[in-house]
């Protein structure tokens, strides 16, 4: 059996089997000998969720399911009912079922609900904190995520993890932020908070063991720009790689919904996990060094 929490063996129930984070999380549990099962029910179907919990008898539930849109969040602009059903109704139903069963829900959410503003200017290092009110409503996806985060504050059994622009060491995965921007014709160049999954997903398992709840900015400390990432990509992976930049006004012409750009404050997570690496250190350790194909000059 898995490691114990409060004297009881761990068992995780995970939603999002076919998703990127859900798949990685199952792999981590398998590596660590933590028993787990994937939920088969639709998040908005209460009876199915209850059946999953009855069958799995978990100690903790992880929600990595939901709608982000394919190929990107622009999909949500024209599929609003489907987006609400998954991201709002589904998540709230799961939280409510878990509360009724006395279970902690670890919910992978998003930090793309903030935008640099006068109180949090770009380049100042002043990040949005967990208690700050979301100020980005440029996309319907972000609107639904902000809605559900506010409602989940009423559930004392929920741990909300604000993920941003997730990156992993698997550079072939089309959901990987690095993979995305290396395939774009042009990229904007704005510093952002980002999440290195190779480092932070294991931390989310530890958070479950510690039975932590509330909202957490789930990104590495500091910010990194698109160009800085692509410079690392060129240095470590492909010395012939080139890219072109464009500004937000030019970007707006090729996307339906605006994108969030922000820095999240990491004081809370860093206090709980002092070993957490800065975004640039984590990029090198977990992503670029393991994938290195070129010699550093």
PDB file of C-alpha atoms in Angstrom:
ATOM      1  CA  UNK A   1       0.000   0.000   0.000  1.00  0.00           C
ATOM      2  CA  UNK A   2       0.986   3.633  -0.276  1.00  0.00           C
ATOM      3  CA  UNK A   3       2.459   5.876   2.370  1.00  0.00           C
ATOM      4  CA  UNK A   4       0.267   6.675   5.322  1.00  0.00           C
ATOM      5  CA  UNK A   5      -1.546   9.896   6.147  1.00  0.00           C
ATOM      6  CA  UNK A   6      -2.914  10.274   9.664  1.00  0.00           C
ATOM      7  CA  UNK A   7      -2.176   6.609  10.188  1.00  0.00           C
ATOM      8  CA  UNK A   8      -4.237   5.413   7.206  1.00  0.00           C
ATOM      9  CA  UNK A   9      -2.917   4.077   3.882  1.00  0.00           C
ATOM     10  CA  UNK A  10      -3.218   6.430   0.922  1.00  0.00           C
ATOM     11  CA  UNK A  11      -5.404   5.750  -2.065  1.00  0.00           C
ATOM     12  CA  UNK A  12      -6.085   8.362  -4.724  1.00  0.00           C
ATOM     13  CA  UNK A  13      -9.049   8.717  -7.068  1.00  0.00           C
ATOM     14  CA  UNK A  14      -8.041  10.750 -10.127  1.00  0.00           C
ATOM     15  CA  UNK A  15     -10.269  12.451 -12.689  1.00  0.00           C
ATOM     16  CA  UNK A  16      -8.757  13.315 -16.060  1.00  0.00           C
ATOM     17  CA  UNK A  17      -7.388   9.968 -17.231  1.00  0.00           C
ATOM     18  CA  UNK A  18      -7.143  11.045 -20.864  1.00  0.00           C
ATOM     19  CA  UNK A  19      -5.701  14.453 -19.998  1.00  0.00           C
ATOM     20  CA  UNK A  20      -2.079  15.477 -19.753  1.00  0.00           C
ATOM     21  CA  UNK A  21      -1.905  16.220 -16.019  1.00  0.00           C
ATOM     22  CA  UNK A  22      -4.152  13.297 -15.124  1.00  0.00           C
ATOM     23  CA  UNK A  23      -1.932  10.899 -17.043  1.00  0.00           C
ATOM     24  CA  UNK A  24       1.260  12.253 -15.470  1.00  0.00           C
ATOM     25  CA  UNK A  25      -0.293  12.052 -12.009  1.00  0.00           C
ATOM     26  CA  UNK A  26      -1.207   8.389 -12.470  1.00  0.00           C
ATOM     27  CA  UNK A  27       2.338   7.688 -13.616  1.00  0.00           C
ATOM     28  CA  UNK A  28       3.746   9.343 -10.498  1.00  0.00           C
ATOM     29  CA  UNK A  29       1.472   7.282  -8.247  1.00  0.00           C
ATOM     30  CA  UNK A  30       2.546   4.095  -9.995  1.00  0.00           C
ATOM     31  CA  UNK A  31       6.230   4.998  -9.570  1.00  0.00           C
ATOM     32  CA  UNK A  32       5.749   5.760  -5.874  1.00  0.00           C
ATOM     33  CA  UNK A  33       3.635   2.748  -5.039  1.00  0.00           C
ATOM     34  CA  UNK A  34       0.569   4.821  -4.184  1.00  0.00           C
ATOM     35  CA  UNK A  35      -2.613   2.889  -5.010  1.00  0.00           C
ATOM     36  CA  UNK A  36      -4.890   4.880  -7.299  1.00  0.00           C
ATOM     37  CA  UNK A  37      -7.850   4.563  -9.599  1.00  0.00           C
ATOM     38  CA  UNK A  38      -9.170   6.743 -12.384  1.00  0.00           C
ATOM     39  CA  UNK A  39     -12.722   7.995 -12.097  1.00  0.00           C
ATOM     40  CA  UNK A  40     -15.008   6.854 -14.899  1.00  0.00           C
ATOM     41  CA  UNK A  41     -17.929   9.163 -14.158  1.00  0.00           C
ATOM     42  CA  UNK A  42     -18.756  12.454 -15.825  1.00  0.00           C
ATOM     43  CA  UNK A  43     -18.029  15.286 -13.418  1.00  0.00           C
ATOM     44  CA  UNK A  44     -21.518  16.733 -13.791  1.00  0.00           C
ATOM     45  CA  UNK A  45     -23.153  13.358 -12.992  1.00  0.00           C
ATOM     46  CA  UNK A  46     -23.437  13.100  -9.216  1.00  0.00           C
ATOM     47  CA  UNK A  47     -24.558   9.464  -9.186  1.00  0.00           C
ATOM     48  CA  UNK A  48     -21.588   8.421 -11.318  1.00  0.00           C
ATOM     49  CA  UNK A  49     -19.150  10.245  -9.030  1.00  0.00           C
ATOM     50  CA  UNK A  50     -20.658   8.573  -5.969  1.00  0.00           C
ATOM     51  CA  UNK A  51     -20.329   5.193  -7.671  1.00  0.00           C
ATOM     52  CA  UNK A  52     -16.660   5.905  -8.429  1.00  0.00           C
ATOM     53  CA  UNK A  53     -15.989   6.780  -4.789  1.00  0.00           C
ATOM     54  CA  UNK A  54     -17.847   3.703  -3.548  1.00  0.00           C
ATOM     55  CA  UNK A  55     -15.780   1.488  -5.846  1.00  0.00           C
ATOM     56  CA  UNK A  56     -12.379   3.095  -5.162  1.00  0.00           C
ATOM     57  CA  UNK A  57     -12.734   3.993  -1.459  1.00  0.00           C
ATOM     58  CA  UNK A  58     -10.097   6.751  -1.820  1.00  0.00           C
ATOM     59  CA  UNK A  59      -8.445   8.851   0.873  1.00  0.00           C
ATOM     60  CA  UNK A  60      -8.077  11.810  -1.521  1.00  0.00           C
ATOM     61  CA  UNK A  61      -9.585  12.864  -4.853  1.00  0.00           C
ATOM     62  CA  UNK A  62      -7.658  14.722  -7.584  1.00  0.00           C
ATOM     63  CA  UNK A  63      -9.428  16.652 -10.323  1.00  0.00           C
ATOM     64  CA  UNK A  64      -7.381  17.127 -13.483  1.00  0.00           C
ATOM     65  CA  UNK A  65     -10.439  17.019 -15.749  1.00  0.00           C
ATOM     66  CA  UNK A  66     -12.195  19.905 -17.435  1.00  0.00           C
ATOM     67  CA  UNK A  67     -12.336  21.793 -20.702  1.00  0.00           C
ATOM     68  CA  UNK A  68      -9.434  23.892 -21.960  1.00  0.00           C
ATOM     69  CA  UNK A  69     -10.423  23.727 -25.623  1.00  0.00           C
ATOM     70  CA  UNK A  70      -8.787  22.200 -28.658  1.00  0.00           C
ATOM     71  CA  UNK A  71      -6.604  23.343 -30.236  1.00  0.00           C
ATOM     72  CA  UNK A  72      -6.732  26.195 -27.689  1.00  0.00           C
ATOM     73  CA  UNK A  73      -9.008  28.184 -25.387  1.00  0.00           C
ATOM     74  CA  UNK A  74     -10.621  29.945 -28.356  1.00  0.00           C
ATOM     75  CA  UNK A  75     -12.819  26.815 -28.637  1.00  0.00           C
ATOM     76  CA  UNK A  76     -14.541  27.807 -25.396  1.00  0.00           C
ATOM     77  CA  UNK A  77     -15.769  31.056 -26.949  1.00  0.00           C
ATOM     78  CA  UNK A  78     -18.117  29.134 -29.252  1.00  0.00           C
ATOM     79  CA  UNK A  79     -18.875  26.203 -26.907  1.00  0.00           C
ATOM     80  CA  UNK A  80     -19.993  28.071 -23.813  1.00  0.00           C
ATOM     81  CA  UNK A  81     -22.561  25.648 -22.440  1.00  0.00           C
ATOM     82  CA  UNK A  82     -20.122  22.741 -22.737  1.00  0.00           C
ATOM     83  CA  UNK A  83     -17.438  24.814 -21.016  1.00  0.00           C
ATOM     84  CA  UNK A  84     -19.735  25.737 -18.114  1.00  0.00           C
ATOM     85  CA  UNK A  85     -20.904  22.129 -17.757  1.00  0.00           C
ATOM     86  CA  UNK A  86     -17.366  20.821 -17.363  1.00  0.00           C
ATOM     87  CA  UNK A  87     -15.534  23.680 -15.670  1.00  0.00           C
ATOM     88  CA  UNK A  88     -18.244  24.982 -13.347  1.00  0.00           C
ATOM     89  CA  UNK A  89     -21.063  22.461 -12.873  1.00  0.00           C
ATOM     90  CA  UNK A  90     -18.739  19.456 -12.997  1.00  0.00           C
ATOM     91  CA  UNK A  91     -16.103  20.825 -10.645  1.00  0.00           C
ATOM     92  CA  UNK A  92     -18.684  22.031  -8.130  1.00  0.00           C
ATOM     93  CA  UNK A  93     -20.505  18.700  -8.210  1.00  0.00           C
ATOM     94  CA  UNK A  94     -17.277  16.835  -7.532  1.00  0.00           C
ATOM     95  CA  UNK A  95     -16.383  19.191  -4.670  1.00  0.00           C
ATOM     96  CA  UNK A  96     -19.845  18.767  -3.174  1.00  0.00           C
ATOM     97  CA  UNK A  97     -19.780  14.973  -3.415  1.00  0.00           C
ATOM     98  CA  UNK A  98     -16.309  14.892  -1.850  1.00  0.00           C
ATOM     99  CA  UNK A  99     -17.445  17.153   0.982  1.00  0.00           C
ATOM    100  CA  UNK A 100     -20.352  14.840   1.698  1.00  0.00           C
ATOM    101  CA  UNK A 101     -17.939  11.916   1.926  1.00  0.00           C
ATOM    102  CA  UNK A 102     -15.395  13.771   4.054  1.00  0.00           C
ATOM    103  CA  UNK A 103     -12.791  13.698   1.283  1.00  0.00           C
ATOM    104  CA  UNK A 104     -10.155  16.281   0.367  1.00  0.00           C
ATOM    105  CA  UNK A 105     -10.292  17.365  -3.269  1.00  0.00           C
ATOM    106  CA  UNK A 106      -7.077  18.539  -4.924  1.00  0.00           C
ATOM    107  CA  UNK A 107      -8.313  20.652  -7.841  1.00  0.00           C
ATOM    108  CA  UNK A 108      -5.906  21.650 -10.609  1.00  0.00           C
ATOM    109  CA  UNK A 109      -7.168  25.094 -11.584  1.00  0.00           C
ATOM    110  CA  UNK A 110      -5.603  27.985 -13.487  1.00  0.00           C
ATOM    111  CA  UNK A 111      -3.739  31.181 -12.720  1.00  0.00           C
ATOM    112  CA  UNK A 112      -4.862  32.618 -16.072  1.00  0.00           C
ATOM    113  CA  UNK A 113      -7.445  34.724 -14.243  1.00  0.00           C
ATOM    114  CA  UNK A 114      -5.157  37.707 -13.683  1.00  0.00           C
ATOM    115  CA  UNK A 115      -3.607  40.371 -15.881  1.00  0.00           C
ATOM    116  CA  UNK A 116      -0.778  42.803 -15.136  1.00  0.00           C
ATOM    117  CA  UNK A 117      -2.314  46.030 -13.796  1.00  0.00           C
ATOM    118  CA  UNK A 118      -1.371  49.273 -12.033  1.00  0.00           C
ATOM    119  CA  UNK A 119      -0.970  47.504  -8.686  1.00  0.00           C
ATOM    120  CA  UNK A 120       0.955  44.601 -10.241  1.00  0.00           C
ATOM    121  CA  UNK A 121       3.007  46.139 -13.075  1.00  0.00           C
ATOM    122  CA  UNK A 122       5.005  43.990 -15.457  1.00  0.00           C
ATOM    123  CA  UNK A 123       8.652  43.725 -14.488  1.00  0.00           C
ATOM    124  CA  UNK A 124       8.289  44.818 -10.860  1.00  0.00           C
ATOM    125  CA  UNK A 125       8.176  41.402  -9.205  1.00  0.00           C
ATOM    126  CA  UNK A 126       4.900  42.310  -7.496  1.00  0.00           C
ATOM    127  CA  UNK A 127       2.762  39.232  -8.006  1.00  0.00           C
ATOM    128  CA  UNK A 128      -0.901  38.484  -7.462  1.00  0.00           C
ATOM    129  CA  UNK A 129      -1.555  36.712  -4.163  1.00  0.00           C
ATOM    130  CA  UNK A 130      -3.924  33.874  -3.375  1.00  0.00           C
ATOM    131  CA  UNK A 131      -6.498  36.194  -1.834  1.00  0.00           C
ATOM    132  CA  UNK A 132      -6.529  38.685  -4.727  1.00  0.00           C
ATOM    133  CA  UNK A 133      -9.698  38.993  -6.811  1.00  0.00           C
ATOM    134  CA  UNK A 134      -9.287  37.842 -10.447  1.00  0.00           C
ATOM    135  CA  UNK A 135      -9.118  40.778 -12.858  1.00  0.00           C
ATOM    136  CA  UNK A 136      -8.821  39.047 -16.252  1.00  0.00           C
ATOM    137  CA  UNK A 137     -12.058  38.439 -18.119  1.00  0.00           C
ATOM    138  CA  UNK A 138     -10.707  38.455 -21.662  1.00  0.00           C
ATOM    139  CA  UNK A 139     -11.615  34.841 -22.415  1.00  0.00           C
ATOM    140  CA  UNK A 140     -14.709  32.813 -21.578  1.00  0.00           C
ATOM    141  CA  UNK A 141     -12.455  29.997 -20.348  1.00  0.00           C
ATOM    142  CA  UNK A 142     -10.873  32.315 -17.775  1.00  0.00           C
ATOM    143  CA  UNK A 143     -14.293  33.660 -16.766  1.00  0.00           C
ATOM    144  CA  UNK A 144     -15.527  30.154 -15.936  1.00  0.00           C
ATOM    145  CA  UNK A 145     -12.372  29.378 -13.992  1.00  0.00           C
ATOM    146  CA  UNK A 146     -12.669  32.562 -11.952  1.00  0.00           C
ATOM    147  CA  UNK A 147     -16.342  31.781 -11.255  1.00  0.00           C
ATOM    148  CA  UNK A 148     -15.653  28.308  -9.955  1.00  0.00           C
ATOM    149  CA  UNK A 149     -12.647  29.403  -7.887  1.00  0.00           C
ATOM    150  CA  UNK A 150     -14.812  31.945  -6.071  1.00  0.00           C
ATOM    151  CA  UNK A 151     -17.523  29.363  -5.388  1.00  0.00           C
ATOM    152  CA  UNK A 152     -15.031  26.740  -4.218  1.00  0.00           C
ATOM    153  CA  UNK A 153     -13.935  29.087  -1.431  1.00  0.00           C
ATOM    154  CA  UNK A 154     -17.097  27.909   0.328  1.00  0.00           C
ATOM    155  CA  UNK A 155     -15.858  24.312   0.416  1.00  0.00           C
ATOM    156  CA  UNK A 156     -13.421  23.738   3.260  1.00  0.00           C
ATOM    157  CA  UNK A 157     -12.395  20.374   1.766  1.00  0.00           C
ATOM    158  CA  UNK A 158     -10.886  21.799  -1.459  1.00  0.00           C
ATOM    159  CA  UNK A 159      -7.274  22.573  -2.308  1.00  0.00           C
ATOM    160  CA  UNK A 160      -7.203  24.796  -5.416  1.00  0.00           C
ATOM    161  CA  UNK A 161      -3.923  24.818  -7.336  1.00  0.00           C
ATOM    162  CA  UNK A 162      -3.486  27.685  -9.815  1.00  0.00           C
ATOM    163  CA  UNK A 163      -1.444  26.206 -12.686  1.00  0.00           C
ATOM    164  CA  UNK A 164      -0.082  28.489 -15.438  1.00  0.00           C
ATOM    165  CA  UNK A 165       1.371  27.765 -18.871  1.00  0.00           C
ATOM    166  CA  UNK A 166       2.358  24.208 -17.839  1.00  0.00           C
ATOM    167  CA  UNK A 167       5.671  22.799 -19.022  1.00  0.00           C
ATOM    168  CA  UNK A 168       7.077  19.287 -18.781  1.00  0.00           C
ATOM    169  CA  UNK A 169      10.215  17.460 -19.872  1.00  0.00           C
ATOM    170  CA  UNK A 170       8.206  15.786 -22.666  1.00  0.00           C
ATOM    171  CA  UNK A 171       8.914  18.194 -25.503  1.00  0.00           C
ATOM    172  CA  UNK A 172       6.831  16.119 -27.917  1.00  0.00           C
ATOM    173  CA  UNK A 173       3.583  16.779 -26.055  1.00  0.00           C
ATOM    174  CA  UNK A 174       1.457  19.332 -27.943  1.00  0.00           C
ATOM    175  CA  UNK A 175       0.018  20.654 -24.643  1.00  0.00           C
ATOM    176  CA  UNK A 176       3.496  21.562 -23.382  1.00  0.00           C
ATOM    177  CA  UNK A 177       3.919  25.354 -23.434  1.00  0.00           C
ATOM    178  CA  UNK A 178       7.442  25.017 -24.862  1.00  0.00           C
ATOM    179  CA  UNK A 179       6.227  22.709 -27.624  1.00  0.00           C
ATOM    180  CA  UNK A 180       3.451  25.168 -28.442  1.00  0.00           C
ATOM    181  CA  UNK A 181       5.637  28.240 -28.790  1.00  0.00           C
ATOM    182  CA  UNK A 182       8.321  26.426 -30.825  1.00  0.00           C
ATOM    183  CA  UNK A 183       5.598  25.602 -33.347  1.00  0.00           C
ATOM    184  CA  UNK A 184       4.036  29.054 -33.553  1.00  0.00           C
ATOM    185  CA  UNK A 185       4.836  31.209 -36.540  1.00  0.00           C
ATOM    186  CA  UNK A 186       5.282  34.190 -34.223  1.00  0.00           C
ATOM    187  CA  UNK A 187       5.298  34.631 -30.437  1.00  0.00           C
ATOM    188  CA  UNK A 188       4.762  37.534 -28.090  1.00  0.00           C
ATOM    189  CA  UNK A 189       7.567  38.178 -25.619  1.00  0.00           C
ATOM    190  CA  UNK A 190       6.081  38.762 -22.168  1.00  0.00           C
ATOM    191  CA  UNK A 191       7.407  37.543 -18.793  1.00  0.00           C
ATOM    192  CA  UNK A 192       4.953  35.181 -17.089  1.00  0.00           C
ATOM    193  CA  UNK A 193       4.620  32.850 -14.135  1.00  0.00           C
ATOM    194  CA  UNK A 194       4.703  29.224 -15.290  1.00  0.00           C
ATOM    195  CA  UNK A 195       4.393  25.713 -13.850  1.00  0.00           C
ATOM    196  CA  UNK A 196       7.087  23.057 -14.312  1.00  0.00           C
ATOM    197  CA  UNK A 197       5.035  19.894 -13.909  1.00  0.00           C
ATOM    198  CA  UNK A 198       8.040  17.629 -13.286  1.00  0.00           C
ATOM    199  CA  UNK A 199       8.733  19.556 -10.083  1.00  0.00           C
ATOM    200  CA  UNK A 200       5.267  20.655  -9.009  1.00  0.00           C
ATOM    201  CA  UNK A 201       3.104  17.566  -9.591  1.00  0.00           C
ATOM    202  CA  UNK A 202       5.064  15.600  -6.937  1.00  0.00           C
ATOM    203  CA  UNK A 203       4.513  18.583  -4.623  1.00  0.00           C
ATOM    204  CA  UNK A 204       0.751  18.300  -5.181  1.00  0.00           C
ATOM    205  CA  UNK A 205       0.921  14.699  -3.948  1.00  0.00           C
ATOM    206  CA  UNK A 206       2.762  15.921  -0.857  1.00  0.00           C
ATOM    207  CA  UNK A 207       0.099  18.588  -0.375  1.00  0.00           C
ATOM    208  CA  UNK A 208      -2.527  15.850  -0.330  1.00  0.00           C
ATOM    209  CA  UNK A 209      -0.531  13.947   2.281  1.00  0.00           C
ATOM    210  CA  UNK A 210      -0.410  17.109   4.401  1.00  0.00           C
ATOM    211  CA  UNK A 211      -4.167  17.636   3.843  1.00  0.00           C
ATOM    212  CA  UNK A 212      -3.607  21.224   2.740  1.00  0.00           C
ATOM    213  CA  UNK A 213      -6.638  23.206   1.611  1.00  0.00           C
ATOM    214  CA  UNK A 214      -7.454  26.651   0.224  1.00  0.00           C
ATOM    215  CA  UNK A 215      -6.044  28.455  -2.804  1.00  0.00           C
ATOM    216  CA  UNK A 216      -2.393  28.111  -3.816  1.00  0.00           C
ATOM    217  CA  UNK A 217      -0.468  29.833  -6.603  1.00  0.00           C
ATOM    218  CA  UNK A 218       0.942  26.671  -8.169  1.00  0.00           C
ATOM    219  CA  UNK A 219       3.820  28.065 -10.226  1.00  0.00           C
ATOM    220  CA  UNK A 220       7.564  28.274  -9.804  1.00  0.00           C
ATOM    221  CA  UNK A 221       8.856  31.498  -8.239  1.00  0.00           C
ATOM    222  CA  UNK A 222       9.737  34.298 -10.626  1.00  0.00           C
ATOM    223  CA  UNK A 223       8.829  34.861 -14.255  1.00  0.00           C
ATOM    224  CA  UNK A 224      10.290  33.888 -17.603  1.00  0.00           C
ATOM    225  CA  UNK A 225       9.599  35.378 -21.030  1.00  0.00           C
ATOM    226  CA  UNK A 226       8.829  33.566 -24.248  1.00  0.00           C
ATOM    227  CA  UNK A 227      12.134  34.689 -25.744  1.00  0.00           C
ATOM    228  CA  UNK A 228      14.117  33.495 -22.723  1.00  0.00           C
ATOM    229  CA  UNK A 229      12.581  30.031 -23.076  1.00  0.00           C
ATOM    230  CA  UNK A 230      13.276  29.940 -26.796  1.00  0.00           C
ATOM    231  CA  UNK A 231      16.871  31.051 -26.197  1.00  0.00           C
ATOM    232  CA  UNK A 232      17.283  28.079 -23.821  1.00  0.00           C
ATOM    233  CA  UNK A 233      15.673  25.839 -26.419  1.00  0.00           C
ATOM    234  CA  UNK A 234      18.181  27.001 -29.002  1.00  0.00           C
ATOM    235  CA  UNK A 235      21.088  26.548 -26.561  1.00  0.00           C
ATOM    236  CA  UNK A 236      20.155  23.073 -25.318  1.00  0.00           C
ATOM    237  CA  UNK A 237      18.057  21.500 -28.064  1.00  0.00           C
ATOM    238  CA  UNK A 238      18.426  23.032 -31.519  1.00  0.00           C
ATOM    239  CA  UNK A 239      21.174  25.568 -32.302  1.00  0.00           C
ATOM    240  CA  UNK A 240      19.552  26.347 -35.664  1.00  0.00           C
ATOM    241  CA  UNK A 241      16.192  27.277 -34.143  1.00  0.00           C
ATOM    242  CA  UNK A 242      14.853  30.737 -34.984  1.00  0.00           C
ATOM    243  CA  UNK A 243      11.659  32.568 -34.162  1.00  0.00           C
ATOM    244  CA  UNK A 244       9.837  35.810 -34.804  1.00  0.00           C
ATOM    245  CA  UNK A 245       8.109  38.087 -32.340  1.00  0.00           C
ATOM    246  CA  UNK A 246       4.977  40.139 -32.652  1.00  0.00           C
ATOM    247  CA  UNK A 247       3.188  42.462 -30.250  1.00  0.00           C
ATOM    248  CA  UNK A 248      -0.156  42.040 -28.477  1.00  0.00           C
ATOM    249  CA  UNK A 249      -1.977  44.109 -31.100  1.00  0.00           C
ATOM    250  CA  UNK A 250      -0.653  41.871 -33.872  1.00  0.00           C
ATOM    251  CA  UNK A 251      -1.430  38.751 -31.829  1.00  0.00           C
ATOM    252  CA  UNK A 252      -5.014  39.906 -31.332  1.00  0.00           C
ATOM    253  CA  UNK A 253      -5.578  39.648 -35.078  1.00  0.00           C
ATOM    254  CA  UNK A 254      -4.938  35.882 -35.124  1.00  0.00           C
ATOM    255  CA  UNK A 255      -6.687  34.773 -31.919  1.00  0.00           C
ATOM    256  CA  UNK A 256     -10.327  35.004 -30.894  1.00  0.00           C
ATOM    257  CA  UNK A 257      -9.910  35.679 -27.167  1.00  0.00           C
ATOM    258  CA  UNK A 258      -7.151  37.666 -25.447  1.00  0.00           C
ATOM    259  CA  UNK A 259      -4.596  35.736 -23.369  1.00  0.00           C
ATOM    260  CA  UNK A 260      -3.699  36.342 -19.744  1.00  0.00           C
ATOM    261  CA  UNK A 261      -0.221  37.603 -18.792  1.00  0.00           C
ATOM    262  CA  UNK A 262       0.730  37.880 -15.142  1.00  0.00           C
ATOM    263  CA  UNK A 263       3.070  37.132 -12.269  1.00  0.00           C
ATOM    264  CA  UNK A 264       1.762  35.144  -9.299  1.00  0.00           C
ATOM    265  CA  UNK A 265       3.209  35.656  -5.831  1.00  0.00           C
ATOM    266  CA  UNK A 266       4.931  32.499  -4.563  1.00  0.00           C
ATOM    267  CA  UNK A 267       5.408  33.359  -0.892  1.00  0.00           C
ATOM    268  CA  UNK A 268       2.780  30.911   0.388  1.00  0.00           C
ATOM    269  CA  UNK A 269       3.951  27.874  -1.614  1.00  0.00           C
ATOM    270  CA  UNK A 270       7.633  28.666  -1.037  1.00  0.00           C
ATOM    271  CA  UNK A 271       7.056  28.860   2.724  1.00  0.00           C
ATOM    272  CA  UNK A 272       5.458  25.406   2.671  1.00  0.00           C
ATOM    273  CA  UNK A 273       8.055  23.946   0.281  1.00  0.00           C
ATOM    274  CA  UNK A 274      11.328  25.897   0.728  1.00  0.00           C
ATOM    275  CA  UNK A 275      13.140  23.635  -1.758  1.00  0.00           C
ATOM    276  CA  UNK A 276      10.990  24.894  -4.658  1.00  0.00           C
ATOM    277  CA  UNK A 277      13.213  26.103  -7.512  1.00  0.00           C
ATOM    278  CA  UNK A 278      12.805  29.373  -9.382  1.00  0.00           C
ATOM    279  CA  UNK A 279      11.244  29.080 -12.827  1.00  0.00           C
ATOM    280  CA  UNK A 280      14.550  29.417 -14.695  1.00  0.00           C
ATOM    281  CA  UNK A 281      16.373  26.954 -12.414  1.00  0.00           C
ATOM    282  CA  UNK A 282      13.534  24.487 -12.748  1.00  0.00           C
ATOM    283  CA  UNK A 283      13.458  24.828 -16.533  1.00  0.00           C
ATOM    284  CA  UNK A 284      17.133  23.942 -16.754  1.00  0.00           C
ATOM    285  CA  UNK A 285      17.048  21.094 -14.208  1.00  0.00           C
ATOM    286  CA  UNK A 286      13.833  19.366 -15.211  1.00  0.00           C
ATOM    287  CA  UNK A 287      13.372  20.233 -18.879  1.00  0.00           C
ATOM    288  CA  UNK A 288      16.430  21.374 -20.765  1.00  0.00           C
ATOM    289  CA  UNK A 289      19.252  19.388 -19.131  1.00  0.00           C
ATOM    290  CA  UNK A 290      17.422  16.034 -19.537  1.00  0.00           C
ATOM    291  CA  UNK A 291      16.692  16.878 -23.188  1.00  0.00           C
ATOM    292  CA  UNK A 292      20.072  18.401 -24.016  1.00  0.00           C
ATOM    293  CA  UNK A 293      21.133  17.756 -27.609  1.00  0.00           C
ATOM    294  CA  UNK A 294      23.784  20.419 -28.010  1.00  0.00           C
ATOM    295  CA  UNK A 295      27.000  21.269 -26.185  1.00  0.00           C
ATOM    296  CA  UNK A 296      27.027  24.490 -24.234  1.00  0.00           C
ATOM    297  CA  UNK A 297      29.457  26.965 -25.703  1.00  0.00           C
TER     298      UNK A 297
END
